[in-house]
Short mmCIF file of C-alpha atoms in Angstrom, two decimals:
data_model
loop_
_atom_site.label_atom_id
_atom_site.label_comp_id
_atom_site.label_asym_id
_atom_site.label_seq_id
_atom_site.Cartn_x
_atom_site.Cartn_y
_atom_site.Cartn_z
CA MET A 1 84.20 -43.54 -2.21
CA GLY A 2 82.38 -43.09 -5.88
CA ARG A 3 79.40 -41.00 -6.09
CA SER A 4 76.34 -42.44 -8.30
CA ALA A 5 75.04 -40.03 -10.80
CA GLY A 6 71.28 -39.55 -8.98
CA THR A 7 73.42 -38.86 -6.00
CA LEU A 8 75.77 -36.44 -7.30
CA VAL A 9 72.84 -34.16 -9.04
CA VAL A 10 70.59 -34.51 -5.97
CA VAL A 11 73.66 -33.21 -3.68
CA PHE A 12 74.46 -30.42 -6.29
CA VAL A 13 71.20 -29.21 -6.72
CA ALA A 14 71.34 -28.84 -2.91
CA ILE A 15 74.88 -26.98 -3.33
CA ALA A 16 72.88 -24.63 -5.89
CA LEU A 17 70.03 -23.87 -3.40
CA LEU A 18 72.30 -23.22 -0.37
CA VAL A 19 75.12 -21.23 -1.62
CA PRO A 20 75.39 -18.19 -0.40
CA THR A 21 72.59 -17.41 2.00
CA ALA A 22 71.97 -14.07 3.84
CA THR A 23 72.41 -13.77 7.56
CA GLY A 24 71.97 -10.37 8.62
CA VAL A 25 74.10 -8.05 5.94
CA GLY A 26 76.45 -11.00 4.33
CA PHE A 27 76.68 -14.66 3.23
CA GLY A 28 75.70 -17.09 5.27
CA SER A 29 77.87 -20.23 6.50
CA LEU A 30 78.66 -22.57 3.64
CA GLY A 31 80.20 -25.17 6.15
CA GLN A 32 76.97 -25.42 8.24
CA GLN A 33 75.13 -27.14 5.46
CA SER A 34 75.76 -31.13 4.42
CA VAL A 35 77.22 -30.14 0.66
CA ASP A 36 79.30 -32.47 -1.04
CA ALA A 37 81.69 -29.96 -3.08
CA ASP A 38 85.17 -30.82 -1.72
CA VAL A 39 86.40 -27.27 -2.71
CA VAL A 40 84.46 -23.80 -2.96
CA VAL A 41 86.28 -20.74 -4.55
CA MET A 42 84.52 -17.45 -4.50
CA THR A 43 86.20 -14.48 -6.54
CA ALA A 44 84.78 -10.93 -6.67
CA ASP A 45 86.49 -8.88 -9.23
CA VAL A 46 85.34 -4.99 -8.22
CA ASP A 47 85.11 -2.44 -10.74
CA PRO A 48 86.14 1.34 -10.15
CA ASP A 49 81.95 2.15 -9.70
CA GLY A 50 81.43 -0.58 -7.40
CA THR A 51 80.06 -3.08 -9.26
CA ALA A 52 81.67 -6.86 -9.13
CA ASP A 53 81.92 -9.53 -11.42
CA TRP A 54 81.33 -12.80 -9.51
CA THR A 55 82.62 -16.26 -9.97
CA VAL A 56 81.60 -18.98 -7.34
CA ALA A 57 83.39 -22.43 -8.49
CA TYR A 58 82.34 -25.77 -6.98
CA ARG A 59 85.11 -28.71 -7.14
CA ILE A 60 84.06 -32.00 -6.92
CA ARG A 61 86.68 -34.59 -6.77
CA LEU A 62 86.55 -37.08 -9.37
CA ASP A 63 88.45 -40.24 -7.62
CA ASP A 64 86.89 -43.04 -9.37
CA ASP A 65 84.84 -44.08 -12.51
CA ASN A 66 81.51 -43.82 -10.67
CA ALA A 67 82.24 -40.15 -9.56
CA THR A 68 83.20 -39.46 -12.94
CA GLN A 69 80.23 -40.84 -14.87
CA ALA A 70 78.09 -39.04 -12.04
CA PHE A 71 79.61 -35.72 -12.89
CA GLU A 72 79.42 -36.32 -16.76
CA ASP A 73 75.74 -36.94 -16.33
CA LEU A 74 75.38 -33.85 -14.44
CA GLN A 75 77.57 -31.69 -16.85
CA ALA A 76 75.17 -32.69 -19.58
CA ASP A 77 72.09 -31.98 -17.82
CA ILE A 78 73.38 -28.60 -17.01
CA GLN A 79 74.16 -28.13 -20.50
CA THR A 80 70.60 -28.92 -21.68
CA ASN A 81 68.80 -27.17 -19.05
CA PRO A 82 71.03 -24.50 -17.41
CA ALA A 83 67.86 -22.15 -16.13
CA ALA A 84 66.77 -25.27 -13.81
CA TYR A 85 70.35 -24.39 -12.07
CA THR A 86 70.62 -20.46 -12.68
CA ASP A 87 67.01 -19.51 -11.61
CA ARG A 88 67.37 -21.24 -7.97
CA PHE A 89 70.79 -19.74 -7.76
CA GLU A 90 70.05 -16.30 -8.69
CA ASN A 91 66.79 -16.27 -6.49
CA ARG A 92 68.85 -16.99 -3.33
CA MET A 93 71.70 -14.40 -4.45
CA GLN A 94 68.67 -11.76 -4.72
CA ASP A 95 67.81 -12.33 -1.13
CA THR A 96 71.50 -12.05 -0.14
CA ALA A 97 71.82 -8.76 -2.07
CA GLY A 98 68.77 -7.60 -0.69
CA ALA A 99 69.94 -7.91 3.01
CA ALA A 100 73.18 -6.30 2.14
CA GLU A 101 71.33 -3.43 0.56
CA ASN A 102 69.32 -2.84 3.70
CA THR A 103 72.39 -2.72 5.79
CA THR A 104 74.45 -0.33 3.45
CA GLY A 105 71.82 1.71 1.92
CA ARG A 106 73.06 1.34 -1.49
CA GLU A 107 70.56 -0.40 -4.25
CA MET A 108 71.80 -3.73 -5.50
CA ALA A 109 70.89 -6.17 -8.14
CA ILE A 110 72.05 -9.16 -9.17
CA GLU A 111 72.32 -9.87 -13.13
CA ASN A 112 73.58 -12.01 -15.89
CA VAL A 113 73.97 -15.49 -13.96
CA THR A 114 75.34 -18.19 -15.69
CA VAL A 115 76.53 -21.58 -15.01
CA SER A 116 78.83 -23.69 -16.88
CA ALA A 117 80.51 -27.34 -16.01
CA ARG A 118 83.75 -28.71 -16.81
CA GLU A 119 86.29 -31.07 -15.62
CA GLU A 120 89.70 -29.63 -14.53
CA THR A 121 92.75 -30.32 -12.97
CA PHE A 122 94.26 -28.94 -9.72
CA GLY A 123 97.06 -31.68 -8.99
CA GLN A 124 94.09 -34.21 -9.65
CA THR A 125 91.23 -34.06 -11.67
CA TYR A 126 87.73 -32.24 -10.42
CA GLY A 127 84.42 -31.61 -11.76
CA VAL A 128 83.91 -27.96 -11.38
CA ILE A 129 80.54 -26.01 -11.69
CA THR A 130 80.99 -22.67 -11.97
CA TYR A 131 78.43 -19.62 -11.35
CA ARG A 132 79.13 -16.06 -12.58
CA PHE A 133 77.02 -13.22 -12.07
CA GLN A 134 77.44 -9.32 -11.73
CA TRP A 135 76.46 -7.90 -8.42
CA THR A 136 75.77 -3.86 -8.94
CA ASN A 137 76.89 -1.37 -6.12
CA PHE A 138 78.35 -4.43 -4.51
CA ALA A 139 81.28 -2.02 -2.95
CA GLY A 140 80.92 1.57 -1.83
CA VAL A 141 82.54 4.45 -3.57
CA SER A 142 83.63 7.40 -2.01
CA GLY A 143 85.62 9.90 -4.33
CA ASP A 144 88.22 7.88 -5.97
CA ARG A 145 88.12 5.37 -3.21
CA ILE A 146 86.53 1.73 -3.53
CA GLU A 147 85.00 0.49 -0.44
CA ILE A 148 84.95 -3.19 -0.35
CA GLY A 149 83.37 -5.69 2.13
CA ASP A 150 80.29 -4.01 3.85
CA ALA A 151 77.96 -6.48 1.87
CA LEU A 152 79.77 -9.33 3.27
CA SER A 153 80.10 -8.29 7.22
CA GLY A 154 80.19 -11.38 9.39
CA LEU A 155 80.92 -13.81 6.17
CA PHE A 156 81.62 -17.38 7.30
CA LEU A 157 84.39 -19.54 5.54
CA ASP A 158 84.24 -23.34 6.19
CA SER A 159 87.67 -25.28 5.66
CA GLU A 160 86.93 -26.01 2.15
CA THR A 161 86.11 -22.53 1.13
CA SER A 162 88.07 -19.25 0.00
CA LEU A 163 87.00 -15.93 -0.87
CA THR A 164 89.27 -13.66 -3.24
CA VAL A 165 88.73 -9.85 -3.70
CA ARG A 166 90.33 -8.24 -6.83
CA TRP A 167 90.33 -4.59 -7.70
CA PRO A 168 91.60 -2.67 -10.65
CA ALA A 169 95.44 -3.07 -11.51
CA ASP A 170 96.08 0.48 -11.22
CA TYR A 171 94.57 1.08 -7.88
CA GLN A 172 96.52 0.25 -4.59
CA ALA A 173 95.24 -1.02 -1.18
CA ASP A 174 95.22 1.54 1.50
CA SER A 175 93.70 -1.17 3.87
CA VAL A 176 93.09 -4.78 4.27
CA ALA A 177 91.28 -6.34 7.08
CA PRO A 178 91.57 -8.89 8.60
CA GLN A 179 95.17 -9.98 7.19
CA ALA A 180 94.88 -11.99 4.15
CA ASP A 181 96.27 -15.19 3.71
CA GLU A 182 97.67 -14.38 0.48
CA ARG A 183 98.26 -10.92 -0.85
CA GLU A 184 99.05 -9.63 -4.46
CA ASN A 185 99.26 -6.43 -6.35
CA ALA A 186 95.94 -6.36 -7.09
CA SER A 187 94.00 -8.82 -5.24
CA VAL A 188 93.75 -10.60 -1.53
CA THR A 189 92.88 -14.26 -0.56
CA TRP A 190 91.34 -15.53 2.67
CA ARG A 191 91.00 -19.31 3.26
CA GLY A 192 88.51 -21.00 5.85
CA GLN A 193 88.25 -21.86 8.56
CA GLN A 194 87.53 -18.40 9.69
CA THR A 195 84.47 -15.89 10.41
CA PHE A 196 84.96 -12.62 9.67
CA GLY A 197 84.15 -9.75 12.37
CA GLU A 198 81.35 -7.32 12.16
CA ASN A 199 82.91 -4.73 9.98
CA GLU A 200 85.04 -7.60 8.19
CA PRO A 201 86.30 -8.21 5.69
CA ARG A 202 87.31 -4.79 4.68
CA VAL A 203 89.54 -3.57 1.60
CA VAL A 204 89.72 0.02 0.84
CA VAL A 205 91.59 0.96 -2.49
CA SER A 206 92.67 4.09 -4.38
CA PRO A 207 94.44 4.80 -7.47
CA GLY A 208 98.12 4.86 -7.06
CA ASP A 209 100.36 7.92 -7.07
CA ALA A 210 100.92 7.81 -10.86
CA ALA A 211 103.11 10.89 -10.64
CA ASP A 212 105.54 9.85 -8.24
CA GLY A 213 106.16 6.50 -9.66
CA GLU A 214 106.90 8.64 -12.97
CA ASP A 215 109.09 10.87 -11.45
CA GLU A 216 111.08 8.30 -10.15
CA SER A 217 111.65 6.28 -13.07
CA ASN A 218 112.56 9.65 -14.90
CA GLY A 219 115.02 10.09 -12.15
CA LEU A 220 116.37 6.35 -12.67
CA LEU A 221 116.79 6.95 -16.25
CA VAL A 222 118.70 10.11 -16.14
CA GLY A 223 120.69 8.34 -13.46
CA GLY A 224 121.16 5.44 -15.61
CA LEU A 225 122.19 7.45 -18.48
CA LEU A 226 124.79 9.61 -17.09
CA ALA A 227 126.30 6.29 -15.68
CA LEU A 228 126.59 4.85 -19.25
CA VAL A 229 127.81 8.02 -20.37
CA GLY A 230 130.60 8.06 -17.48
CA ILE A 231 131.66 4.37 -18.27
CA ALA A 232 131.78 5.10 -22.29
CA ALA A 233 133.93 7.87 -21.71
CA ALA A 234 136.35 5.63 -19.52
CA ALA A 235 136.39 2.97 -21.66
CA TYR A 236 137.32 5.22 -24.69
CA ALA A 237 140.41 6.61 -22.61
CA LEU A 238 141.82 3.25 -21.65
CA ARG A 239 141.41 1.90 -25.06
CA ARG A 240 142.74 5.03 -26.61
CA TYR A 241 145.95 6.20 -24.14
CA GLY A 242 146.41 2.75 -22.43
CA VAL A 243 145.55 2.20 -18.78
CA LEU A 244 148.27 4.85 -17.17
CA GLY A 245 147.12 7.34 -19.76
CA GLY A 246 151.06 7.62 -21.00
CA GLY A 247 153.09 6.07 -23.36
CA LYS A 248 152.41 4.06 -26.44
CA PRO A 249 148.74 3.45 -26.94
CA ALA A 250 147.46 0.10 -26.24
CA GLU A 251 147.06 -2.44 -29.44
CA PRO A 252 143.54 -3.66 -29.31
CA PRO A 253 142.97 -7.55 -29.26
CA ALA A 254 142.40 -9.24 -32.08
CA SER A 255 138.76 -10.11 -30.93
CA MET A 256 138.06 -6.40 -31.48
CA VAL A 257 139.15 -6.02 -34.84
CA ASP A 258 136.03 -5.46 -36.75
CA SER A 259 133.86 -4.94 -34.02
CA ASP A 260 131.01 -3.16 -35.67
CA GLU A 261 130.41 -6.30 -37.30
CA SER A 262 130.47 -8.40 -34.35
CA GLU A 263 128.19 -5.96 -32.39
CA ALA A 264 125.60 -5.59 -35.37
CA GLU A 265 123.60 -8.82 -34.43
CA PRO A 266 123.43 -8.52 -30.55
CA ALA A 267 122.10 -4.91 -31.19
CA ALA A 268 119.72 -6.31 -33.93
CA VAL A 269 118.38 -8.87 -31.18
CA THR A 270 118.30 -6.14 -28.34
CA ASP A 271 116.06 -4.18 -30.78
CA ALA A 272 113.56 -7.10 -31.14
CA ASP A 273 113.36 -7.55 -27.63
CA ALA A 274 112.70 -3.83 -26.92
CA GLY A 275 109.40 -4.21 -28.80
CA ALA A 276 108.02 -6.60 -26.21
CA PRO A 277 106.43 -5.06 -23.02
CA PRO A 278 107.88 -6.17 -19.73
CA ALA A 279 106.02 -8.89 -18.27
CA GLU A 280 104.92 -6.90 -15.49
CA LEU A 281 103.10 -4.72 -17.61
CA LEU A 282 100.80 -7.26 -19.05
CA SER A 283 97.74 -8.41 -17.48
CA ASN A 284 97.49 -12.29 -16.41
CA GLU A 285 95.64 -13.25 -19.57
CA GLU A 286 98.24 -11.03 -21.69
CA GLN A 287 101.19 -13.27 -20.05
CA VAL A 288 99.31 -16.48 -20.75
CA LEU A 289 98.67 -15.42 -24.66
CA GLN A 290 102.30 -14.50 -24.78
CA LEU A 291 103.68 -17.50 -23.13
CA LEU A 292 101.14 -19.61 -25.86
CA GLU A 293 102.80 -17.38 -28.89
CA SER A 294 106.33 -18.11 -27.56
CA ASN A 295 105.62 -21.85 -27.10
CA GLY A 296 104.17 -22.57 -30.90
CA GLY A 297 100.85 -21.86 -29.53
CA ARG A 298 100.63 -24.71 -27.40
CA LEU A 299 101.42 -25.90 -23.55
CA LYS A 300 100.24 -28.37 -21.01
CA GLN A 301 98.69 -26.05 -18.29
CA GLN A 302 101.05 -27.48 -15.52
CA GLN A 303 103.78 -25.79 -17.83
CA VAL A 304 101.80 -22.59 -17.97
CA ALA A 305 101.65 -22.62 -13.91
CA GLY A 306 105.56 -23.41 -13.60
CA GLU A 307 106.91 -20.87 -16.28
CA LEU A 308 104.81 -17.96 -14.71
CA ASP A 309 105.13 -19.22 -11.08
CA TRP A 310 101.51 -19.27 -10.26
CA THR A 311 99.52 -21.65 -8.60
CA ASP A 312 97.06 -24.38 -10.08
CA ALA A 313 94.18 -22.60 -8.83
CA LYS A 314 95.20 -18.98 -10.24
CA THR A 315 96.25 -20.81 -13.61
CA SER A 316 93.19 -22.45 -13.99
CA GLN A 317 90.83 -19.41 -13.49
CA VAL A 318 92.77 -17.26 -15.91
CA ILE A 319 92.97 -20.22 -18.37
CA GLY A 320 89.13 -20.62 -17.84
CA GLY A 321 88.47 -17.02 -18.34
CA LEU A 322 90.65 -17.10 -21.77
CA ARG A 323 88.54 -20.15 -22.71
CA ASP A 324 85.08 -18.64 -22.07
CA GLU A 325 86.05 -15.34 -24.34
CA ASP A 326 87.26 -17.98 -26.93
CA LYS A 327 90.95 -16.74 -27.01
CA VAL A 328 92.36 -20.43 -26.15
CA GLU A 329 91.33 -23.70 -26.52
CA THR A 330 91.87 -26.97 -23.81
CA PHE A 331 91.66 -30.60 -24.24
CA ARG A 332 93.19 -33.20 -22.42
CA ILE A 333 95.78 -35.70 -23.13
CA GLY A 334 95.42 -38.70 -20.42
CA ARG A 335 94.95 -36.63 -17.01
CA GLU A 336 96.94 -33.46 -18.57
CA ASN A 337 95.47 -30.45 -19.77
CA VAL A 338 96.90 -29.16 -22.94
CA VAL A 339 96.09 -25.00 -23.68
CA THR A 340 96.28 -23.70 -27.33
CA LEU A 341 95.75 -20.94 -29.14
CA PRO A 342 92.46 -20.85 -31.57
CA ASP A 343 93.44 -22.57 -35.20
CA THR A 344 96.59 -24.30 -33.49
CA ASP A 345 97.58 -27.43 -34.92
CA VAL A 346 97.19 -29.97 -32.08
CA THR A 347 98.44 -33.17 -33.85
CA GLY A 348 102.26 -32.60 -33.82
CA GLY A 349 102.64 -32.31 -30.04
CA GLU A 350 104.72 -29.45 -30.23
CA GLY A 351 105.38 -27.15 -27.24
CA ASP A 352 104.13 -29.40 -24.30
CA GLY A 353 106.02 -32.28 -24.78
CA SER A 354 103.74 -35.10 -25.80
CA ASP A 355 103.16 -37.33 -28.67
CA GLY A 356 100.62 -35.81 -30.89
CA ALA A 357 99.21 -39.53 -31.31
CA ASP A 358 97.59 -39.04 -27.93
CA SER A 359 95.98 -35.96 -28.63
CA GLY A 360 92.48 -37.34 -29.06
CA GLY A 361 91.77 -36.29 -25.41
CA GLU A 362 88.09 -35.09 -24.83
CA THR A 363 88.11 -30.80 -25.07
CA GLN A 364 87.08 -29.35 -21.98
#
């Protein structure tokens, strides 16, 4: 069913006022309120000092022309007068942080609140309203351990809401409670509907044991080199003396004549490949940029998700962050999102399999 422009604006103002509210020491129930967001995605990126960079994204399905027009009107209003939205949201979040401060004993603050609106594709087109803010002392710090979650105790997630907690890449999770619906090397995600217990959610992380990892890597390297030396010696003996080691030496096959020349080119390729860091050492953002660079600076967002084996939500979030930092640009071709590096020629259709004549889509 379509939504009129006035209805969507009123509904979204209600969303901005309701999310997230304080009950006791954490967020209140999103699902207990009559909100018209189809999906709510909350993400906290926690720094070693306990401060968290928060993103709260509200996705509104644009399933017909009326809904699309209504969102475009709302988008224009947010761009014209963002303070009308951020002021109310910040006041509500200050109340939430105040309740958490009283319970945890840590002094907290909500800072740098921003709001943006754009259309994005997650299998279908959504209007996405995104709030970003910084929550100081969100997590507790004990020595080199980060203890995350006491500011959210008792949080309720309705069936349309998810919560993702991320921590520094050089830290490892010591404990996670309750069990997460999705877990990666440096993040966990819980999806509603669920109510966390009195001491949940909880994530405790600490620096990874780099020394052990280095020793293990060195041991593997030494073992690998010894194995290669043994293989090389055996190969030389077979070529020099024949398989049985006696009699007439075996003649080298014709394909091995002038092998120095034939091996030169693969060696060059190997040297070139060695200059690129392994994908597992790159951040999410670096992986996207590297993928774009290797594909002429331009790809469809769905291709990025497929190449990196990411979910649509993760792909959109990473690309959204890069776009906010002006490291990539996006535009629409039909119902497809296309991602490009800045200053990339978008008229040639290279890298995404699209006809360049269709590249006049709106830039998001």
